Amino acid sequence: ALAVAGDDPVARADLLLRRARIWTMSGSYANAKRNISLGEKLLDPDGPPSQRRAAARLHSWRAGIAMCEGRPGEALDAAECAVREAAASNDDDALGRSYVAMDWAYHMLRQPELASHSDEALEIFERLGQLNSASDVMNNRGGYAYFAGEWDEAVSWYRRAQDASRRAGNEVHAANVGANAAEVLIGQRRYDEA
């Protein structure tokens, strides 16, 4: 596929990102990061908007991988870079993904007061019609509320995430998010609601 893309750096970077996504889904983060690095090397940081959009997508995916690996410092660095590129190139999807990674990183770094981007990420994903991504944001918000001791707020976010997952046709994620809500409710001895 790379041969078909020829010398077009954006097309090649996008193909490498697709490879990285596949490697990520299979749990091979080293291979995913290798493909992202190859894509990043193809792009000129001062290049045209199309190259900056491609860079934003690559950086936002790198931030997501760092989240999966439990590396908040790396996630934050990649997300901040992606936010700059996404804002400069008007790539809302990369911007939303970067905001998710930033807020997660701030929470993991015990700086929740700096985690202020989830509302923007949620608005972006809802506007783009990306219900699975919106559900992920809501689920994260539920987790943040849970760890802050805001039980009712956590359940509310989990229920919203469950609804979004169902509307997206993702019953597996809806069940997982429903289990999160049930865990909180059972912990409160609210068995009938769980």
mmCIF file of N, CA, C and O in Angstrom, residues 60-143:
data_model
loop_
_atom_site.group_PDB
_atom_site.id
_atom_site.type_symbol
_atom_site.label_atom_id
_atom_site.label_comp_id
_atom_site.label_asym_id
_atom_site.label_seq_id
_atom_site.Cartn_x
_atom_site.Cartn_y
_atom_site.Cartn_z
ATOM 1 N N SER A 60 -1.749 12.494 18.120
ATOM 2 C CA SER A 60 -2.870 12.154 19.005
ATOM 3 C C SER A 60 -2.938 10.642 19.215
ATOM 4 O O SER A 60 -3.267 10.178 20.306
ATOM 5 N N TRP A 61 -2.605 9.884 18.180
ATOM 6 C CA TRP A 61 -2.602 8.425 18.337
ATOM 7 C C TRP A 61 -1.456 7.995 19.252
ATOM 8 O O TRP A 61 -1.612 7.104 20.075
ATOM 9 N N ARG A 62 -0.301 8.657 19.139
ATOM 10 C CA ARG A 62 0.825 8.369 20.041
ATOM 11 C C ARG A 62 0.405 8.635 21.487
ATOM 12 O O ARG A 62 0.744 7.867 22.391
ATOM 13 N N ALA A 63 -0.340 9.704 21.719
ATOM 14 C CA ALA A 63 -0.819 10.009 23.074
ATOM 15 C C ALA A 63 -1.737 8.901 23.575
ATOM 16 O O ALA A 63 -1.656 8.501 24.745
ATOM 17 N N GLY A 64 -2.590 8.403 22.700
ATOM 18 C CA GLY A 64 -3.490 7.314 23.083
ATOM 19 C C GLY A 64 -2.737 6.038 23.431
ATOM 20 O O GLY A 64 -3.103 5.328 24.371
ATOM 21 N N ILE A 65 -1.685 5.751 22.689
ATOM 22 C CA ILE A 65 -0.877 4.571 22.997
ATOM 23 C C ILE A 65 -0.218 4.737 24.360
ATOM 24 O O ILE A 65 -0.177 3.806 25.168
ATOM 25 N N ALA A 66 0.297 5.924 24.628
ATOM 26 C CA ALA A 66 0.917 6.171 25.933
ATOM 27 C C ALA A 66 -0.102 5.970 27.052
ATOM 28 O O ALA A 66 0.240 5.458 28.129
ATOM 29 N N MET A 67 -1.362 6.325 26.813
ATOM 30 C CA MET A 67 -2.417 6.072 27.801
ATOM 31 C C MET A 67 -2.541 4.569 28.034
ATOM 32 O O MET A 67 -2.584 4.114 29.175
ATOM 33 N N CYS A 68 -2.598 3.806 26.940
ATOM 34 C CA CYS A 68 -2.738 2.354 27.059
ATOM 35 C C CYS A 68 -1.570 1.737 27.820
ATOM 36 O O CYS A 68 -1.743 0.736 28.516
ATOM 37 N N GLU A 69 -0.404 2.326 27.665
ATOM 38 C CA GLU A 69 0.786 1.816 28.336
ATOM 39 C C GLU A 69 0.928 2.337 29.767
ATOM 40 O O GLU A 69 1.844 1.929 30.478
ATOM 41 N N GLY A 70 0.022 3.230 30.174
ATOM 42 C CA GLY A 70 0.102 3.788 31.524
ATOM 43 C C GLY A 70 1.258 4.753 31.701
ATOM 44 O O GLY A 70 1.869 4.810 32.762
ATOM 45 N N ARG A 71 1.548 5.537 30.663
ATOM 46 C CA ARG A 71 2.654 6.494 30.685
ATOM 47 C C ARG A 71 2.106 7.920 30.564
ATOM 48 O O ARG A 71 2.098 8.498 29.475
ATOM 49 N N PRO A 72 1.661 8.495 31.672
ATOM 50 C CA PRO A 72 1.008 9.799 31.591
ATOM 51 C C PRO A 72 1.913 10.928 31.114
ATOM 52 O O PRO A 72 1.451 11.819 30.407
ATOM 53 N N GLY A 73 3.183 10.918 31.476
ATOM 54 C CA GLY A 73 4.094 11.975 31.016
ATOM 55 C C GLY A 73 4.233 11.968 29.508
ATOM 56 O O GLY A 73 4.163 13.022 28.857
ATOM 57 N N GLU A 74 4.406 10.781 28.938
ATOM 58 C CA GLU A 74 4.502 10.653 27.478
ATOM 59 C C GLU A 74 3.185 11.026 26.809
ATOM 60 O O GLU A 74 3.180 11.666 25.750
ATOM 61 N N ALA A 75 2.088 10.612 27.422
ATOM 62 C CA ALA A 75 0.772 10.942 26.856
ATOM 63 C C ALA A 75 0.574 12.449 26.820
ATOM 64 O O ALA A 75 0.103 13.001 25.821
ATOM 65 N N LEU A 76 0.964 13.110 27.894
ATOM 66 C CA LEU A 76 0.799 14.561 27.965
ATOM 67 C C LEU A 76 1.668 15.261 26.929
ATOM 68 O O LEU A 76 1.201 16.166 26.223
ATOM 69 N N ASP A 77 2.915 14.835 26.791
ATOM 70 C CA ASP A 77 3.807 15.457 25.799
ATOM 71 C C ASP A 77 3.244 15.300 24.384
ATOM 72 O O ASP A 77 3.196 16.271 23.619
ATOM 73 N N ALA A 78 2.833 14.089 24.042
ATOM 74 C CA ALA A 78 2.298 13.843 22.699
ATOM 75 C C ALA A 78 0.991 14.595 22.482
ATOM 76 O O ALA A 78 0.747 15.149 21.405
ATOM 77 N N ALA A 79 0.143 14.637 23.512
ATOM 78 C CA ALA A 79 -1.145 15.322 23.387
ATOM 79 C C ALA A 79 -0.963 16.822 23.208
ATOM 80 O O ALA A 79 -1.651 17.442 22.390
ATOM 81 N N GLU A 80 -0.037 17.408 23.948
ATOM 82 C CA GLU A 80 0.207 18.848 23.801
ATOM 83 C C GLU A 80 0.696 19.172 22.395
ATOM 84 O O GLU A 80 0.270 20.167 21.794
ATOM 85 N N CYS A 81 1.569 18.337 21.864
ATOM 86 C CA CYS A 81 2.044 18.529 20.492
ATOM 87 C C CYS A 81 0.883 18.385 19.504
ATOM 88 O O CYS A 81 0.731 19.187 18.581
ATOM 89 N N ALA A 82 0.056 17.385 19.731
ATOM 90 C CA ALA A 82 -1.084 17.149 18.842
ATOM 91 C C ALA A 82 -2.085 18.300 18.893
ATOM 92 O O ALA A 82 -2.644 18.675 17.863
ATOM 93 N N VAL A 83 -2.298 18.857 20.087
ATOM 94 C CA VAL A 83 -3.228 19.983 20.213
ATOM 95 C C VAL A 83 -2.748 21.157 19.374
ATOM 96 O O VAL A 83 -3.535 21.791 18.659
ATOM 97 N N ARG A 84 -1.459 21.454 19.443
ATOM 98 C CA ARG A 84 -0.922 22.566 18.641
ATOM 99 C C ARG A 84 -1.136 22.319 17.148
ATOM 100 O O ARG A 84 -1.584 23.206 16.417
ATOM 101 N N GLU A 85 -0.810 21.106 16.696
ATOM 102 C CA GLU A 85 -0.967 20.779 15.271
ATOM 103 C C GLU A 85 -2.432 20.748 14.864
ATOM 104 O O GLU A 85 -2.790 21.241 13.790
ATOM 105 N N ALA A 86 -3.266 20.176 15.707
ATOM 106 C CA ALA A 86 -4.695 20.071 15.381
ATOM 107 C C ALA A 86 -5.353 21.443 15.323
ATOM 108 O O ALA A 86 -6.163 21.716 14.431
ATOM 109 N N ALA A 87 -4.997 22.309 16.255
ATOM 110 C CA ALA A 87 -5.570 23.658 16.259
ATOM 111 C C ALA A 87 -5.115 24.436 15.033
ATOM 112 O O ALA A 87 -5.906 25.164 14.424
ATOM 113 N N ALA A 88 -3.852 24.262 14.664
ATOM 114 C CA ALA A 88 -3.316 24.989 13.511
ATOM 115 C C ALA A 88 -3.886 24.481 12.191
ATOM 116 O O ALA A 88 -3.943 25.234 11.217
ATOM 117 N N SER A 89 -4.326 23.227 12.164
ATOM 118 C CA SER A 89 -4.799 22.647 10.905
ATOM 119 C C SER A 89 -6.292 22.342 10.901
ATOM 120 O O SER A 89 -6.799 21.737 9.964
ATOM 121 N N ASN A 90 -7.002 22.743 11.958
ATOM 122 C CA ASN A 90 -8.450 22.531 12.056
ATOM 123 C C ASN A 90 -8.853 21.070 11.970
ATOM 124 O O ASN A 90 -9.812 20.719 11.286
ATOM 125 N N ASP A 91 -8.119 20.202 12.683
ATOM 126 C CA ASP A 91 -8.465 18.778 12.727
ATOM 127 C C ASP A 91 -9.143 18.499 14.058
ATOM 128 O O ASP A 91 -8.491 18.262 15.074
ATOM 129 N N ASP A 92 -10.480 18.539 14.055
ATOM 130 C CA ASP A 92 -11.231 18.384 15.297
ATOM 131 C C ASP A 92 -11.105 16.991 15.903
ATOM 132 O O ASP A 92 -11.066 16.846 17.123
ATOM 133 N N ASP A 93 -11.047 15.951 15.071
ATOM 134 C CA ASP A 93 -10.927 14.601 15.604
ATOM 135 C C ASP A 93 -9.634 14.464 16.406
ATOM 136 O O ASP A 93 -9.653 13.970 17.541
ATOM 137 N N ALA A 94 -8.522 14.896 15.840
ATOM 138 C CA ALA A 94 -7.242 14.821 16.548
ATOM 139 C C ALA A 94 -7.272 15.704 17.792
ATOM 140 O O ALA A 94 -6.714 15.338 18.832
ATOM 141 N N LEU A 95 -7.928 16.847 17.696
ATOM 142 C CA LEU A 95 -8.026 17.742 18.846
ATOM 143 C C LEU A 95 -8.800 17.066 19.987
ATOM 144 O O LEU A 95 -8.361 17.076 21.149
ATOM 145 N N GLY A 96 -9.920 16.454 19.662
ATOM 146 C CA GLY A 96 -10.710 15.759 20.682
ATOM 147 C C GLY A 96 -9.931 14.623 21.330
ATOM 148 O O GLY A 96 -9.924 14.480 22.557
ATOM 149 N N ARG A 97 -9.262 13.817 20.518
ATOM 150 C CA ARG A 97 -8.475 12.706 21.057
ATOM 151 C C ARG A 97 -7.350 13.218 21.958
ATOM 152 O O ARG A 97 -7.044 12.623 22.989
ATOM 153 N N SER A 98 -6.763 14.316 21.558
ATOM 154 C CA SER A 98 -5.677 14.894 22.346
ATOM 155 C C SER A 98 -6.185 15.420 23.682
ATOM 156 O O SER A 98 -5.530 15.253 24.712
ATOM 157 N N TYR A 99 -7.355 16.040 23.665
ATOM 158 C CA TYR A 99 -7.944 16.532 24.915
ATOM 159 C C TYR A 99 -8.218 15.376 25.882
ATOM 160 O O TYR A 99 -8.004 15.494 27.088
ATOM 161 N N VAL A 100 -8.696 14.252 25.348
ATOM 162 C CA VAL A 100 -8.953 13.080 26.185
ATOM 163 C C VAL A 100 -7.658 12.615 26.846
ATOM 164 O O VAL A 100 -7.606 12.363 28.050
ATOM 165 N N ALA A 101 -6.598 12.515 26.046
ATOM 166 C CA ALA A 101 -5.310 12.060 26.578
ATOM 167 C C ALA A 101 -4.754 13.047 27.607
ATOM 168 O O ALA A 101 -4.199 12.630 28.636
ATOM 169 N N MET A 102 -4.906 14.339 27.342
ATOM 170 C CA MET A 102 -4.403 15.342 28.279
ATOM 171 C C MET A 102 -5.089 15.219 29.637
ATOM 172 O O MET A 102 -4.417 15.204 30.679
ATOM 173 N N ASP A 103 -6.411 15.134 29.633
ATOM 174 C CA ASP A 103 -7.127 15.059 30.905
ATOM 175 C C ASP A 103 -6.784 13.776 31.648
ATOM 176 O O ASP A 103 -6.602 13.784 32.870
ATOM 177 N N TRP A 104 -6.689 12.663 30.928
ATOM 178 C CA TRP A 104 -6.291 11.410 31.570
ATOM 179 C C TRP A 104 -4.911 11.570 32.206
ATOM 180 O O TRP A 104 -4.703 11.182 33.366
ATOM 181 N N ALA A 105 -3.971 12.156 31.462
ATOM 182 C CA ALA A 105 -2.602 12.327 31.970
ATOM 183 C C ALA A 105 -2.592 13.198 33.222
ATOM 184 O O ALA A 105 -1.920 12.868 34.209
ATOM 185 N N TYR A 106 -3.329 14.282 33.196
ATOM 186 C CA TYR A 106 -3.368 15.152 34.377
ATOM 187 C C TYR A 106 -3.921 14.416 35.598
ATOM 188 O O TYR A 106 -3.414 14.583 36.715
ATOM 189 N N HIS A 107 -4.934 13.606 35.388
ATOM 190 C CA HIS A 107 -5.473 12.839 36.519
ATOM 191 C C HIS A 107 -4.443 11.836 37.029
ATOM 192 O O HIS A 107 -4.261 11.682 38.238
ATOM 193 N N MET A 108 -3.757 11.164 36.125
ATOM 194 C CA MET A 108 -2.763 10.171 36.541
ATOM 195 C C MET A 108 -1.550 10.830 37.208
ATOM 196 O O MET A 108 -0.894 10.220 38.048
ATOM 197 N N LEU A 109 -1.265 12.061 36.826
ATOM 198 C CA LEU A 109 -0.147 12.803 37.423
ATOM 199 C C LEU A 109 -0.560 13.533 38.700
ATOM 200 O O LEU A 109 0.188 14.350 39.227
ATOM 201 N N ARG A 110 -1.786 13.244 39.155
ATOM 202 C CA ARG A 110 -2.338 13.840 40.379
ATOM 203 C C ARG A 110 -2.433 15.362 40.297
ATOM 204 O O ARG A 110 -2.163 16.069 41.254
ATOM 205 N N GLN A 111 -2.842 15.815 39.124
ATOM 206 C CA GLN A 111 -3.087 17.234 38.895
ATOM 207 C C GLN A 111 -4.475 17.416 38.265
ATOM 208 O O GLN A 111 -4.608 18.025 37.205
ATOM 209 N N PRO A 112 -5.515 16.877 38.912
ATOM 210 C CA PRO A 112 -6.841 16.918 38.289
ATOM 211 C C PRO A 112 -7.353 18.330 38.045
ATOM 212 O O PRO A 112 -8.211 18.533 37.175
ATOM 213 N N GLU A 113 -6.834 19.293 38.767
ATOM 214 C CA GLU A 113 -7.282 20.676 38.566
ATOM 215 C C GLU A 113 -6.894 21.196 37.182
ATOM 216 O O GLU A 113 -7.484 22.158 36.688
ATOM 217 N N LEU A 114 -5.921 20.557 36.540
ATOM 218 C CA LEU A 114 -5.509 20.962 35.190
ATOM 219 C C LEU A 114 -6.294 20.237 34.095
ATOM 220 O O LEU A 114 -6.190 20.588 32.920
ATOM 221 N N ALA A 115 -7.049 19.232 34.489
ATOM 222 C CA ALA A 115 -7.833 18.443 33.530
ATOM 223 C C ALA A 115 -9.120 19.194 33.207
ATOM 224 O O ALA A 115 -10.137 19.026 33.865
ATOM 225 N N SER A 116 -9.069 20.019 32.182
ATOM 226 C CA SER A 116 -10.199 20.910 31.884
ATOM 227 C C SER A 116 -10.679 20.800 30.441
ATOM 228 O O SER A 116 -11.343 21.699 29.949
ATOM 229 N N HIS A 117 -10.362 19.700 29.774
ATOM 230 C CA HIS A 117 -10.649 19.614 28.343
ATOM 231 C C HIS A 117 -11.750 18.612 27.980
ATOM 232 O O HIS A 117 -12.107 18.500 26.817
ATOM 233 N N SER A 118 -12.259 17.876 28.952
ATOM 234 C CA SER A 118 -13.233 16.825 28.637
ATOM 235 C C SER A 118 -14.514 17.374 28.027
ATOM 236 O O SER A 118 -15.078 16.764 27.116
ATOM 237 N N ASP A 119 -14.988 18.512 28.518
ATOM 238 C CA ASP A 119 -16.208 19.089 27.935
ATOM 239 C C ASP A 119 -16.009 19.433 26.467
ATOM 240 O O ASP A 119 -16.895 19.195 25.643
ATOM 241 N N GLU A 120 -14.837 19.988 26.151
ATOM 242 C CA GLU A 120 -14.544 20.316 24.749
ATOM 243 C C GLU A 120 -14.456 19.059 23.899
ATOM 244 O O GLU A 120 -14.969 19.020 22.776
ATOM 245 N N ALA A 121 -13.795 18.021 24.433
ATOM 246 C CA ALA A 121 -13.688 16.759 23.692
ATOM 247 C C ALA A 121 -15.070 16.170 23.439
ATOM 248 O O ALA A 121 -15.369 15.728 22.320
ATOM 249 N N LEU A 122 -15.910 16.180 24.464
ATOM 250 C CA LEU A 122 -17.260 15.640 24.324
ATOM 251 C C LEU A 122 -18.045 16.410 23.267
ATOM 252 O O LEU A 122 -18.702 15.811 22.403
ATOM 253 N N GLU A 123 -17.958 17.729 23.305
ATOM 254 C CA GLU A 123 -18.657 18.553 22.313
ATOM 255 C C GLU A 123 -18.170 18.236 20.908
ATOM 256 O O GLU A 123 -18.972 18.112 19.974
ATOM 257 N N ILE A 124 -16.877 18.071 20.738
ATOM 258 C CA ILE A 124 -16.308 17.752 19.423
ATOM 259 C C ILE A 124 -16.846 16.423 18.920
ATOM 260 O O ILE A 124 -17.336 16.318 17.789
ATOM 261 N N PHE A 125 -16.770 15.389 19.749
ATOM 262 C CA PHE A 125 -17.190 14.063 19.298
ATOM 263 C C PHE A 125 -18.688 13.998 19.035
ATOM 264 O O PHE A 125 -19.120 13.341 18.084
ATOM 265 N N GLU A 126 -19.478 14.691 19.838
ATOM 266 C CA GLU A 126 -20.922 14.717 19.577
ATOM 267 C C GLU A 126 -21.217 15.451 18.276
ATOM 268 O O GLU A 126 -22.052 15.010 17.486
ATOM 269 N N ARG A 127 -20.523 16.558 18.036
ATOM 270 C CA ARG A 127 -20.727 17.312 16.795
ATOM 271 C C ARG A 127 -20.317 16.490 15.581
ATOM 272 O O ARG A 127 -20.961 16.534 14.538
ATOM 273 N N LEU A 128 -19.242 15.697 15.719
ATOM 274 C CA LEU A 128 -18.772 14.861 14.610
ATOM 275 C C LEU A 128 -19.586 13.567 14.460
ATOM 276 O O LEU A 128 -19.368 12.818 13.518
ATOM 277 N N GLY A 129 -20.504 13.321 15.408
ATOM 278 C CA GLY A 129 -21.308 12.099 15.345
ATOM 279 C C GLY A 129 -20.538 10.856 15.751
ATOM 280 O O GLY A 129 -20.943 9.745 15.422
ATOM 281 N N GLN A 130 -19.452 11.021 16.491
ATOM 282 C CA GLN A 130 -18.622 9.897 16.932
ATOM 283 C C GLN A 130 -19.060 9.464 18.332
ATOM 284 O O GLN A 130 -18.454 9.821 19.339
ATOM 285 N N LEU A 131 -20.144 8.685 18.363
ATOM 286 C CA LEU A 131 -20.746 8.307 19.627
ATOM 287 C C LEU A 131 -19.839 7.415 20.474
ATOM 288 O O LEU A 131 -19.861 7.504 21.707
ATOM 289 N N ASN A 132 -19.051 6.541 19.831
ATOM 290 C CA ASN A 132 -18.141 5.697 20.618
ATOM 291 C C ASN A 132 -17.104 6.551 21.341
ATOM 292 O O ASN A 132 -16.804 6.324 22.512
ATOM 293 N N SER A 133 -16.554 7.533 20.647
ATOM 294 C CA SER A 133 -15.570 8.417 21.280
ATOM 295 C C SER A 133 -16.230 9.270 22.353
ATOM 296 O O SER A 133 -15.651 9.492 23.429
ATOM 297 N N ALA A 134 -17.448 9.744 22.085
ATOM 298 C CA ALA A 134 -18.176 10.514 23.097
ATOM 299 C C ALA A 134 -18.427 9.655 24.330
ATOM 300 O O ALA A 134 -18.275 10.119 25.471
ATOM 301 N N SER A 135 -18.775 8.393 24.121
ATOM 302 C CA SER A 135 -19.003 7.481 25.237
ATOM 303 C C SER A 135 -17.731 7.285 26.052
ATOM 304 O O SER A 135 -17.779 7.221 27.287
ATOM 305 N N ASP A 136 -16.590 7.196 25.375
ATOM 306 C CA ASP A 136 -15.318 7.063 26.093
ATOM 307 C C ASP A 136 -15.068 8.264 27.000
ATOM 308 O O ASP A 136 -14.612 8.121 28.136
ATOM 309 N N VAL A 137 -15.366 9.459 26.489
ATOM 310 C CA VAL A 137 -15.184 10.669 27.295
ATOM 311 C C VAL A 137 -16.094 10.617 28.519
ATOM 312 O O VAL A 137 -15.667 10.903 29.651
ATOM 313 N N MET A 138 -17.361 10.228 28.310
ATOM 314 C CA MET A 138 -18.311 10.153 29.423
ATOM 315 C C MET A 138 -17.875 9.108 30.447
ATOM 316 O O MET A 138 -17.981 9.325 31.656
ATOM 317 N N ASN A 139 -17.389 7.980 29.964
ATOM 318 C CA ASN A 139 -16.907 6.936 30.862
ATOM 319 C C ASN A 139 -15.728 7.443 31.687
ATOM 320 O O ASN A 139 -15.662 7.214 32.897
ATOM 321 N N ASN A 140 -14.802 8.142 31.034
ATOM 322 C CA ASN A 140 -13.675 8.736 31.767
ATOM 323 C C ASN A 140 -14.169 9.714 32.822
ATOM 324 O O ASN A 140 -13.683 9.726 33.957
ATOM 325 N N ARG A 141 -15.133 10.545 32.434
ATOM 326 C CA ARG A 141 -15.685 11.516 33.401
ATOM 327 C C ARG A 141 -16.294 10.791 34.597
ATOM 328 O O ARG A 141 -16.178 11.242 35.734
ATOM 329 N N GLY A 142 -16.945 9.667 34.334
ATOM 330 C CA GLY A 142 -17.474 8.864 35.429
ATOM 331 C C GLY A 142 -16.366 8.373 36.349
ATOM 332 O O GLY A 142 -16.487 8.412 37.575
ATOM 333 N N GLY A 143 -15.278 7.926 35.757
ATOM 334 C CA GLY A 143 -14.141 7.464 36.558
ATOM 335 C C GLY A 143 -13.524 8.576 37.379
ATOM 336 O O GLY A 143 -13.188 8.384 38.557
#
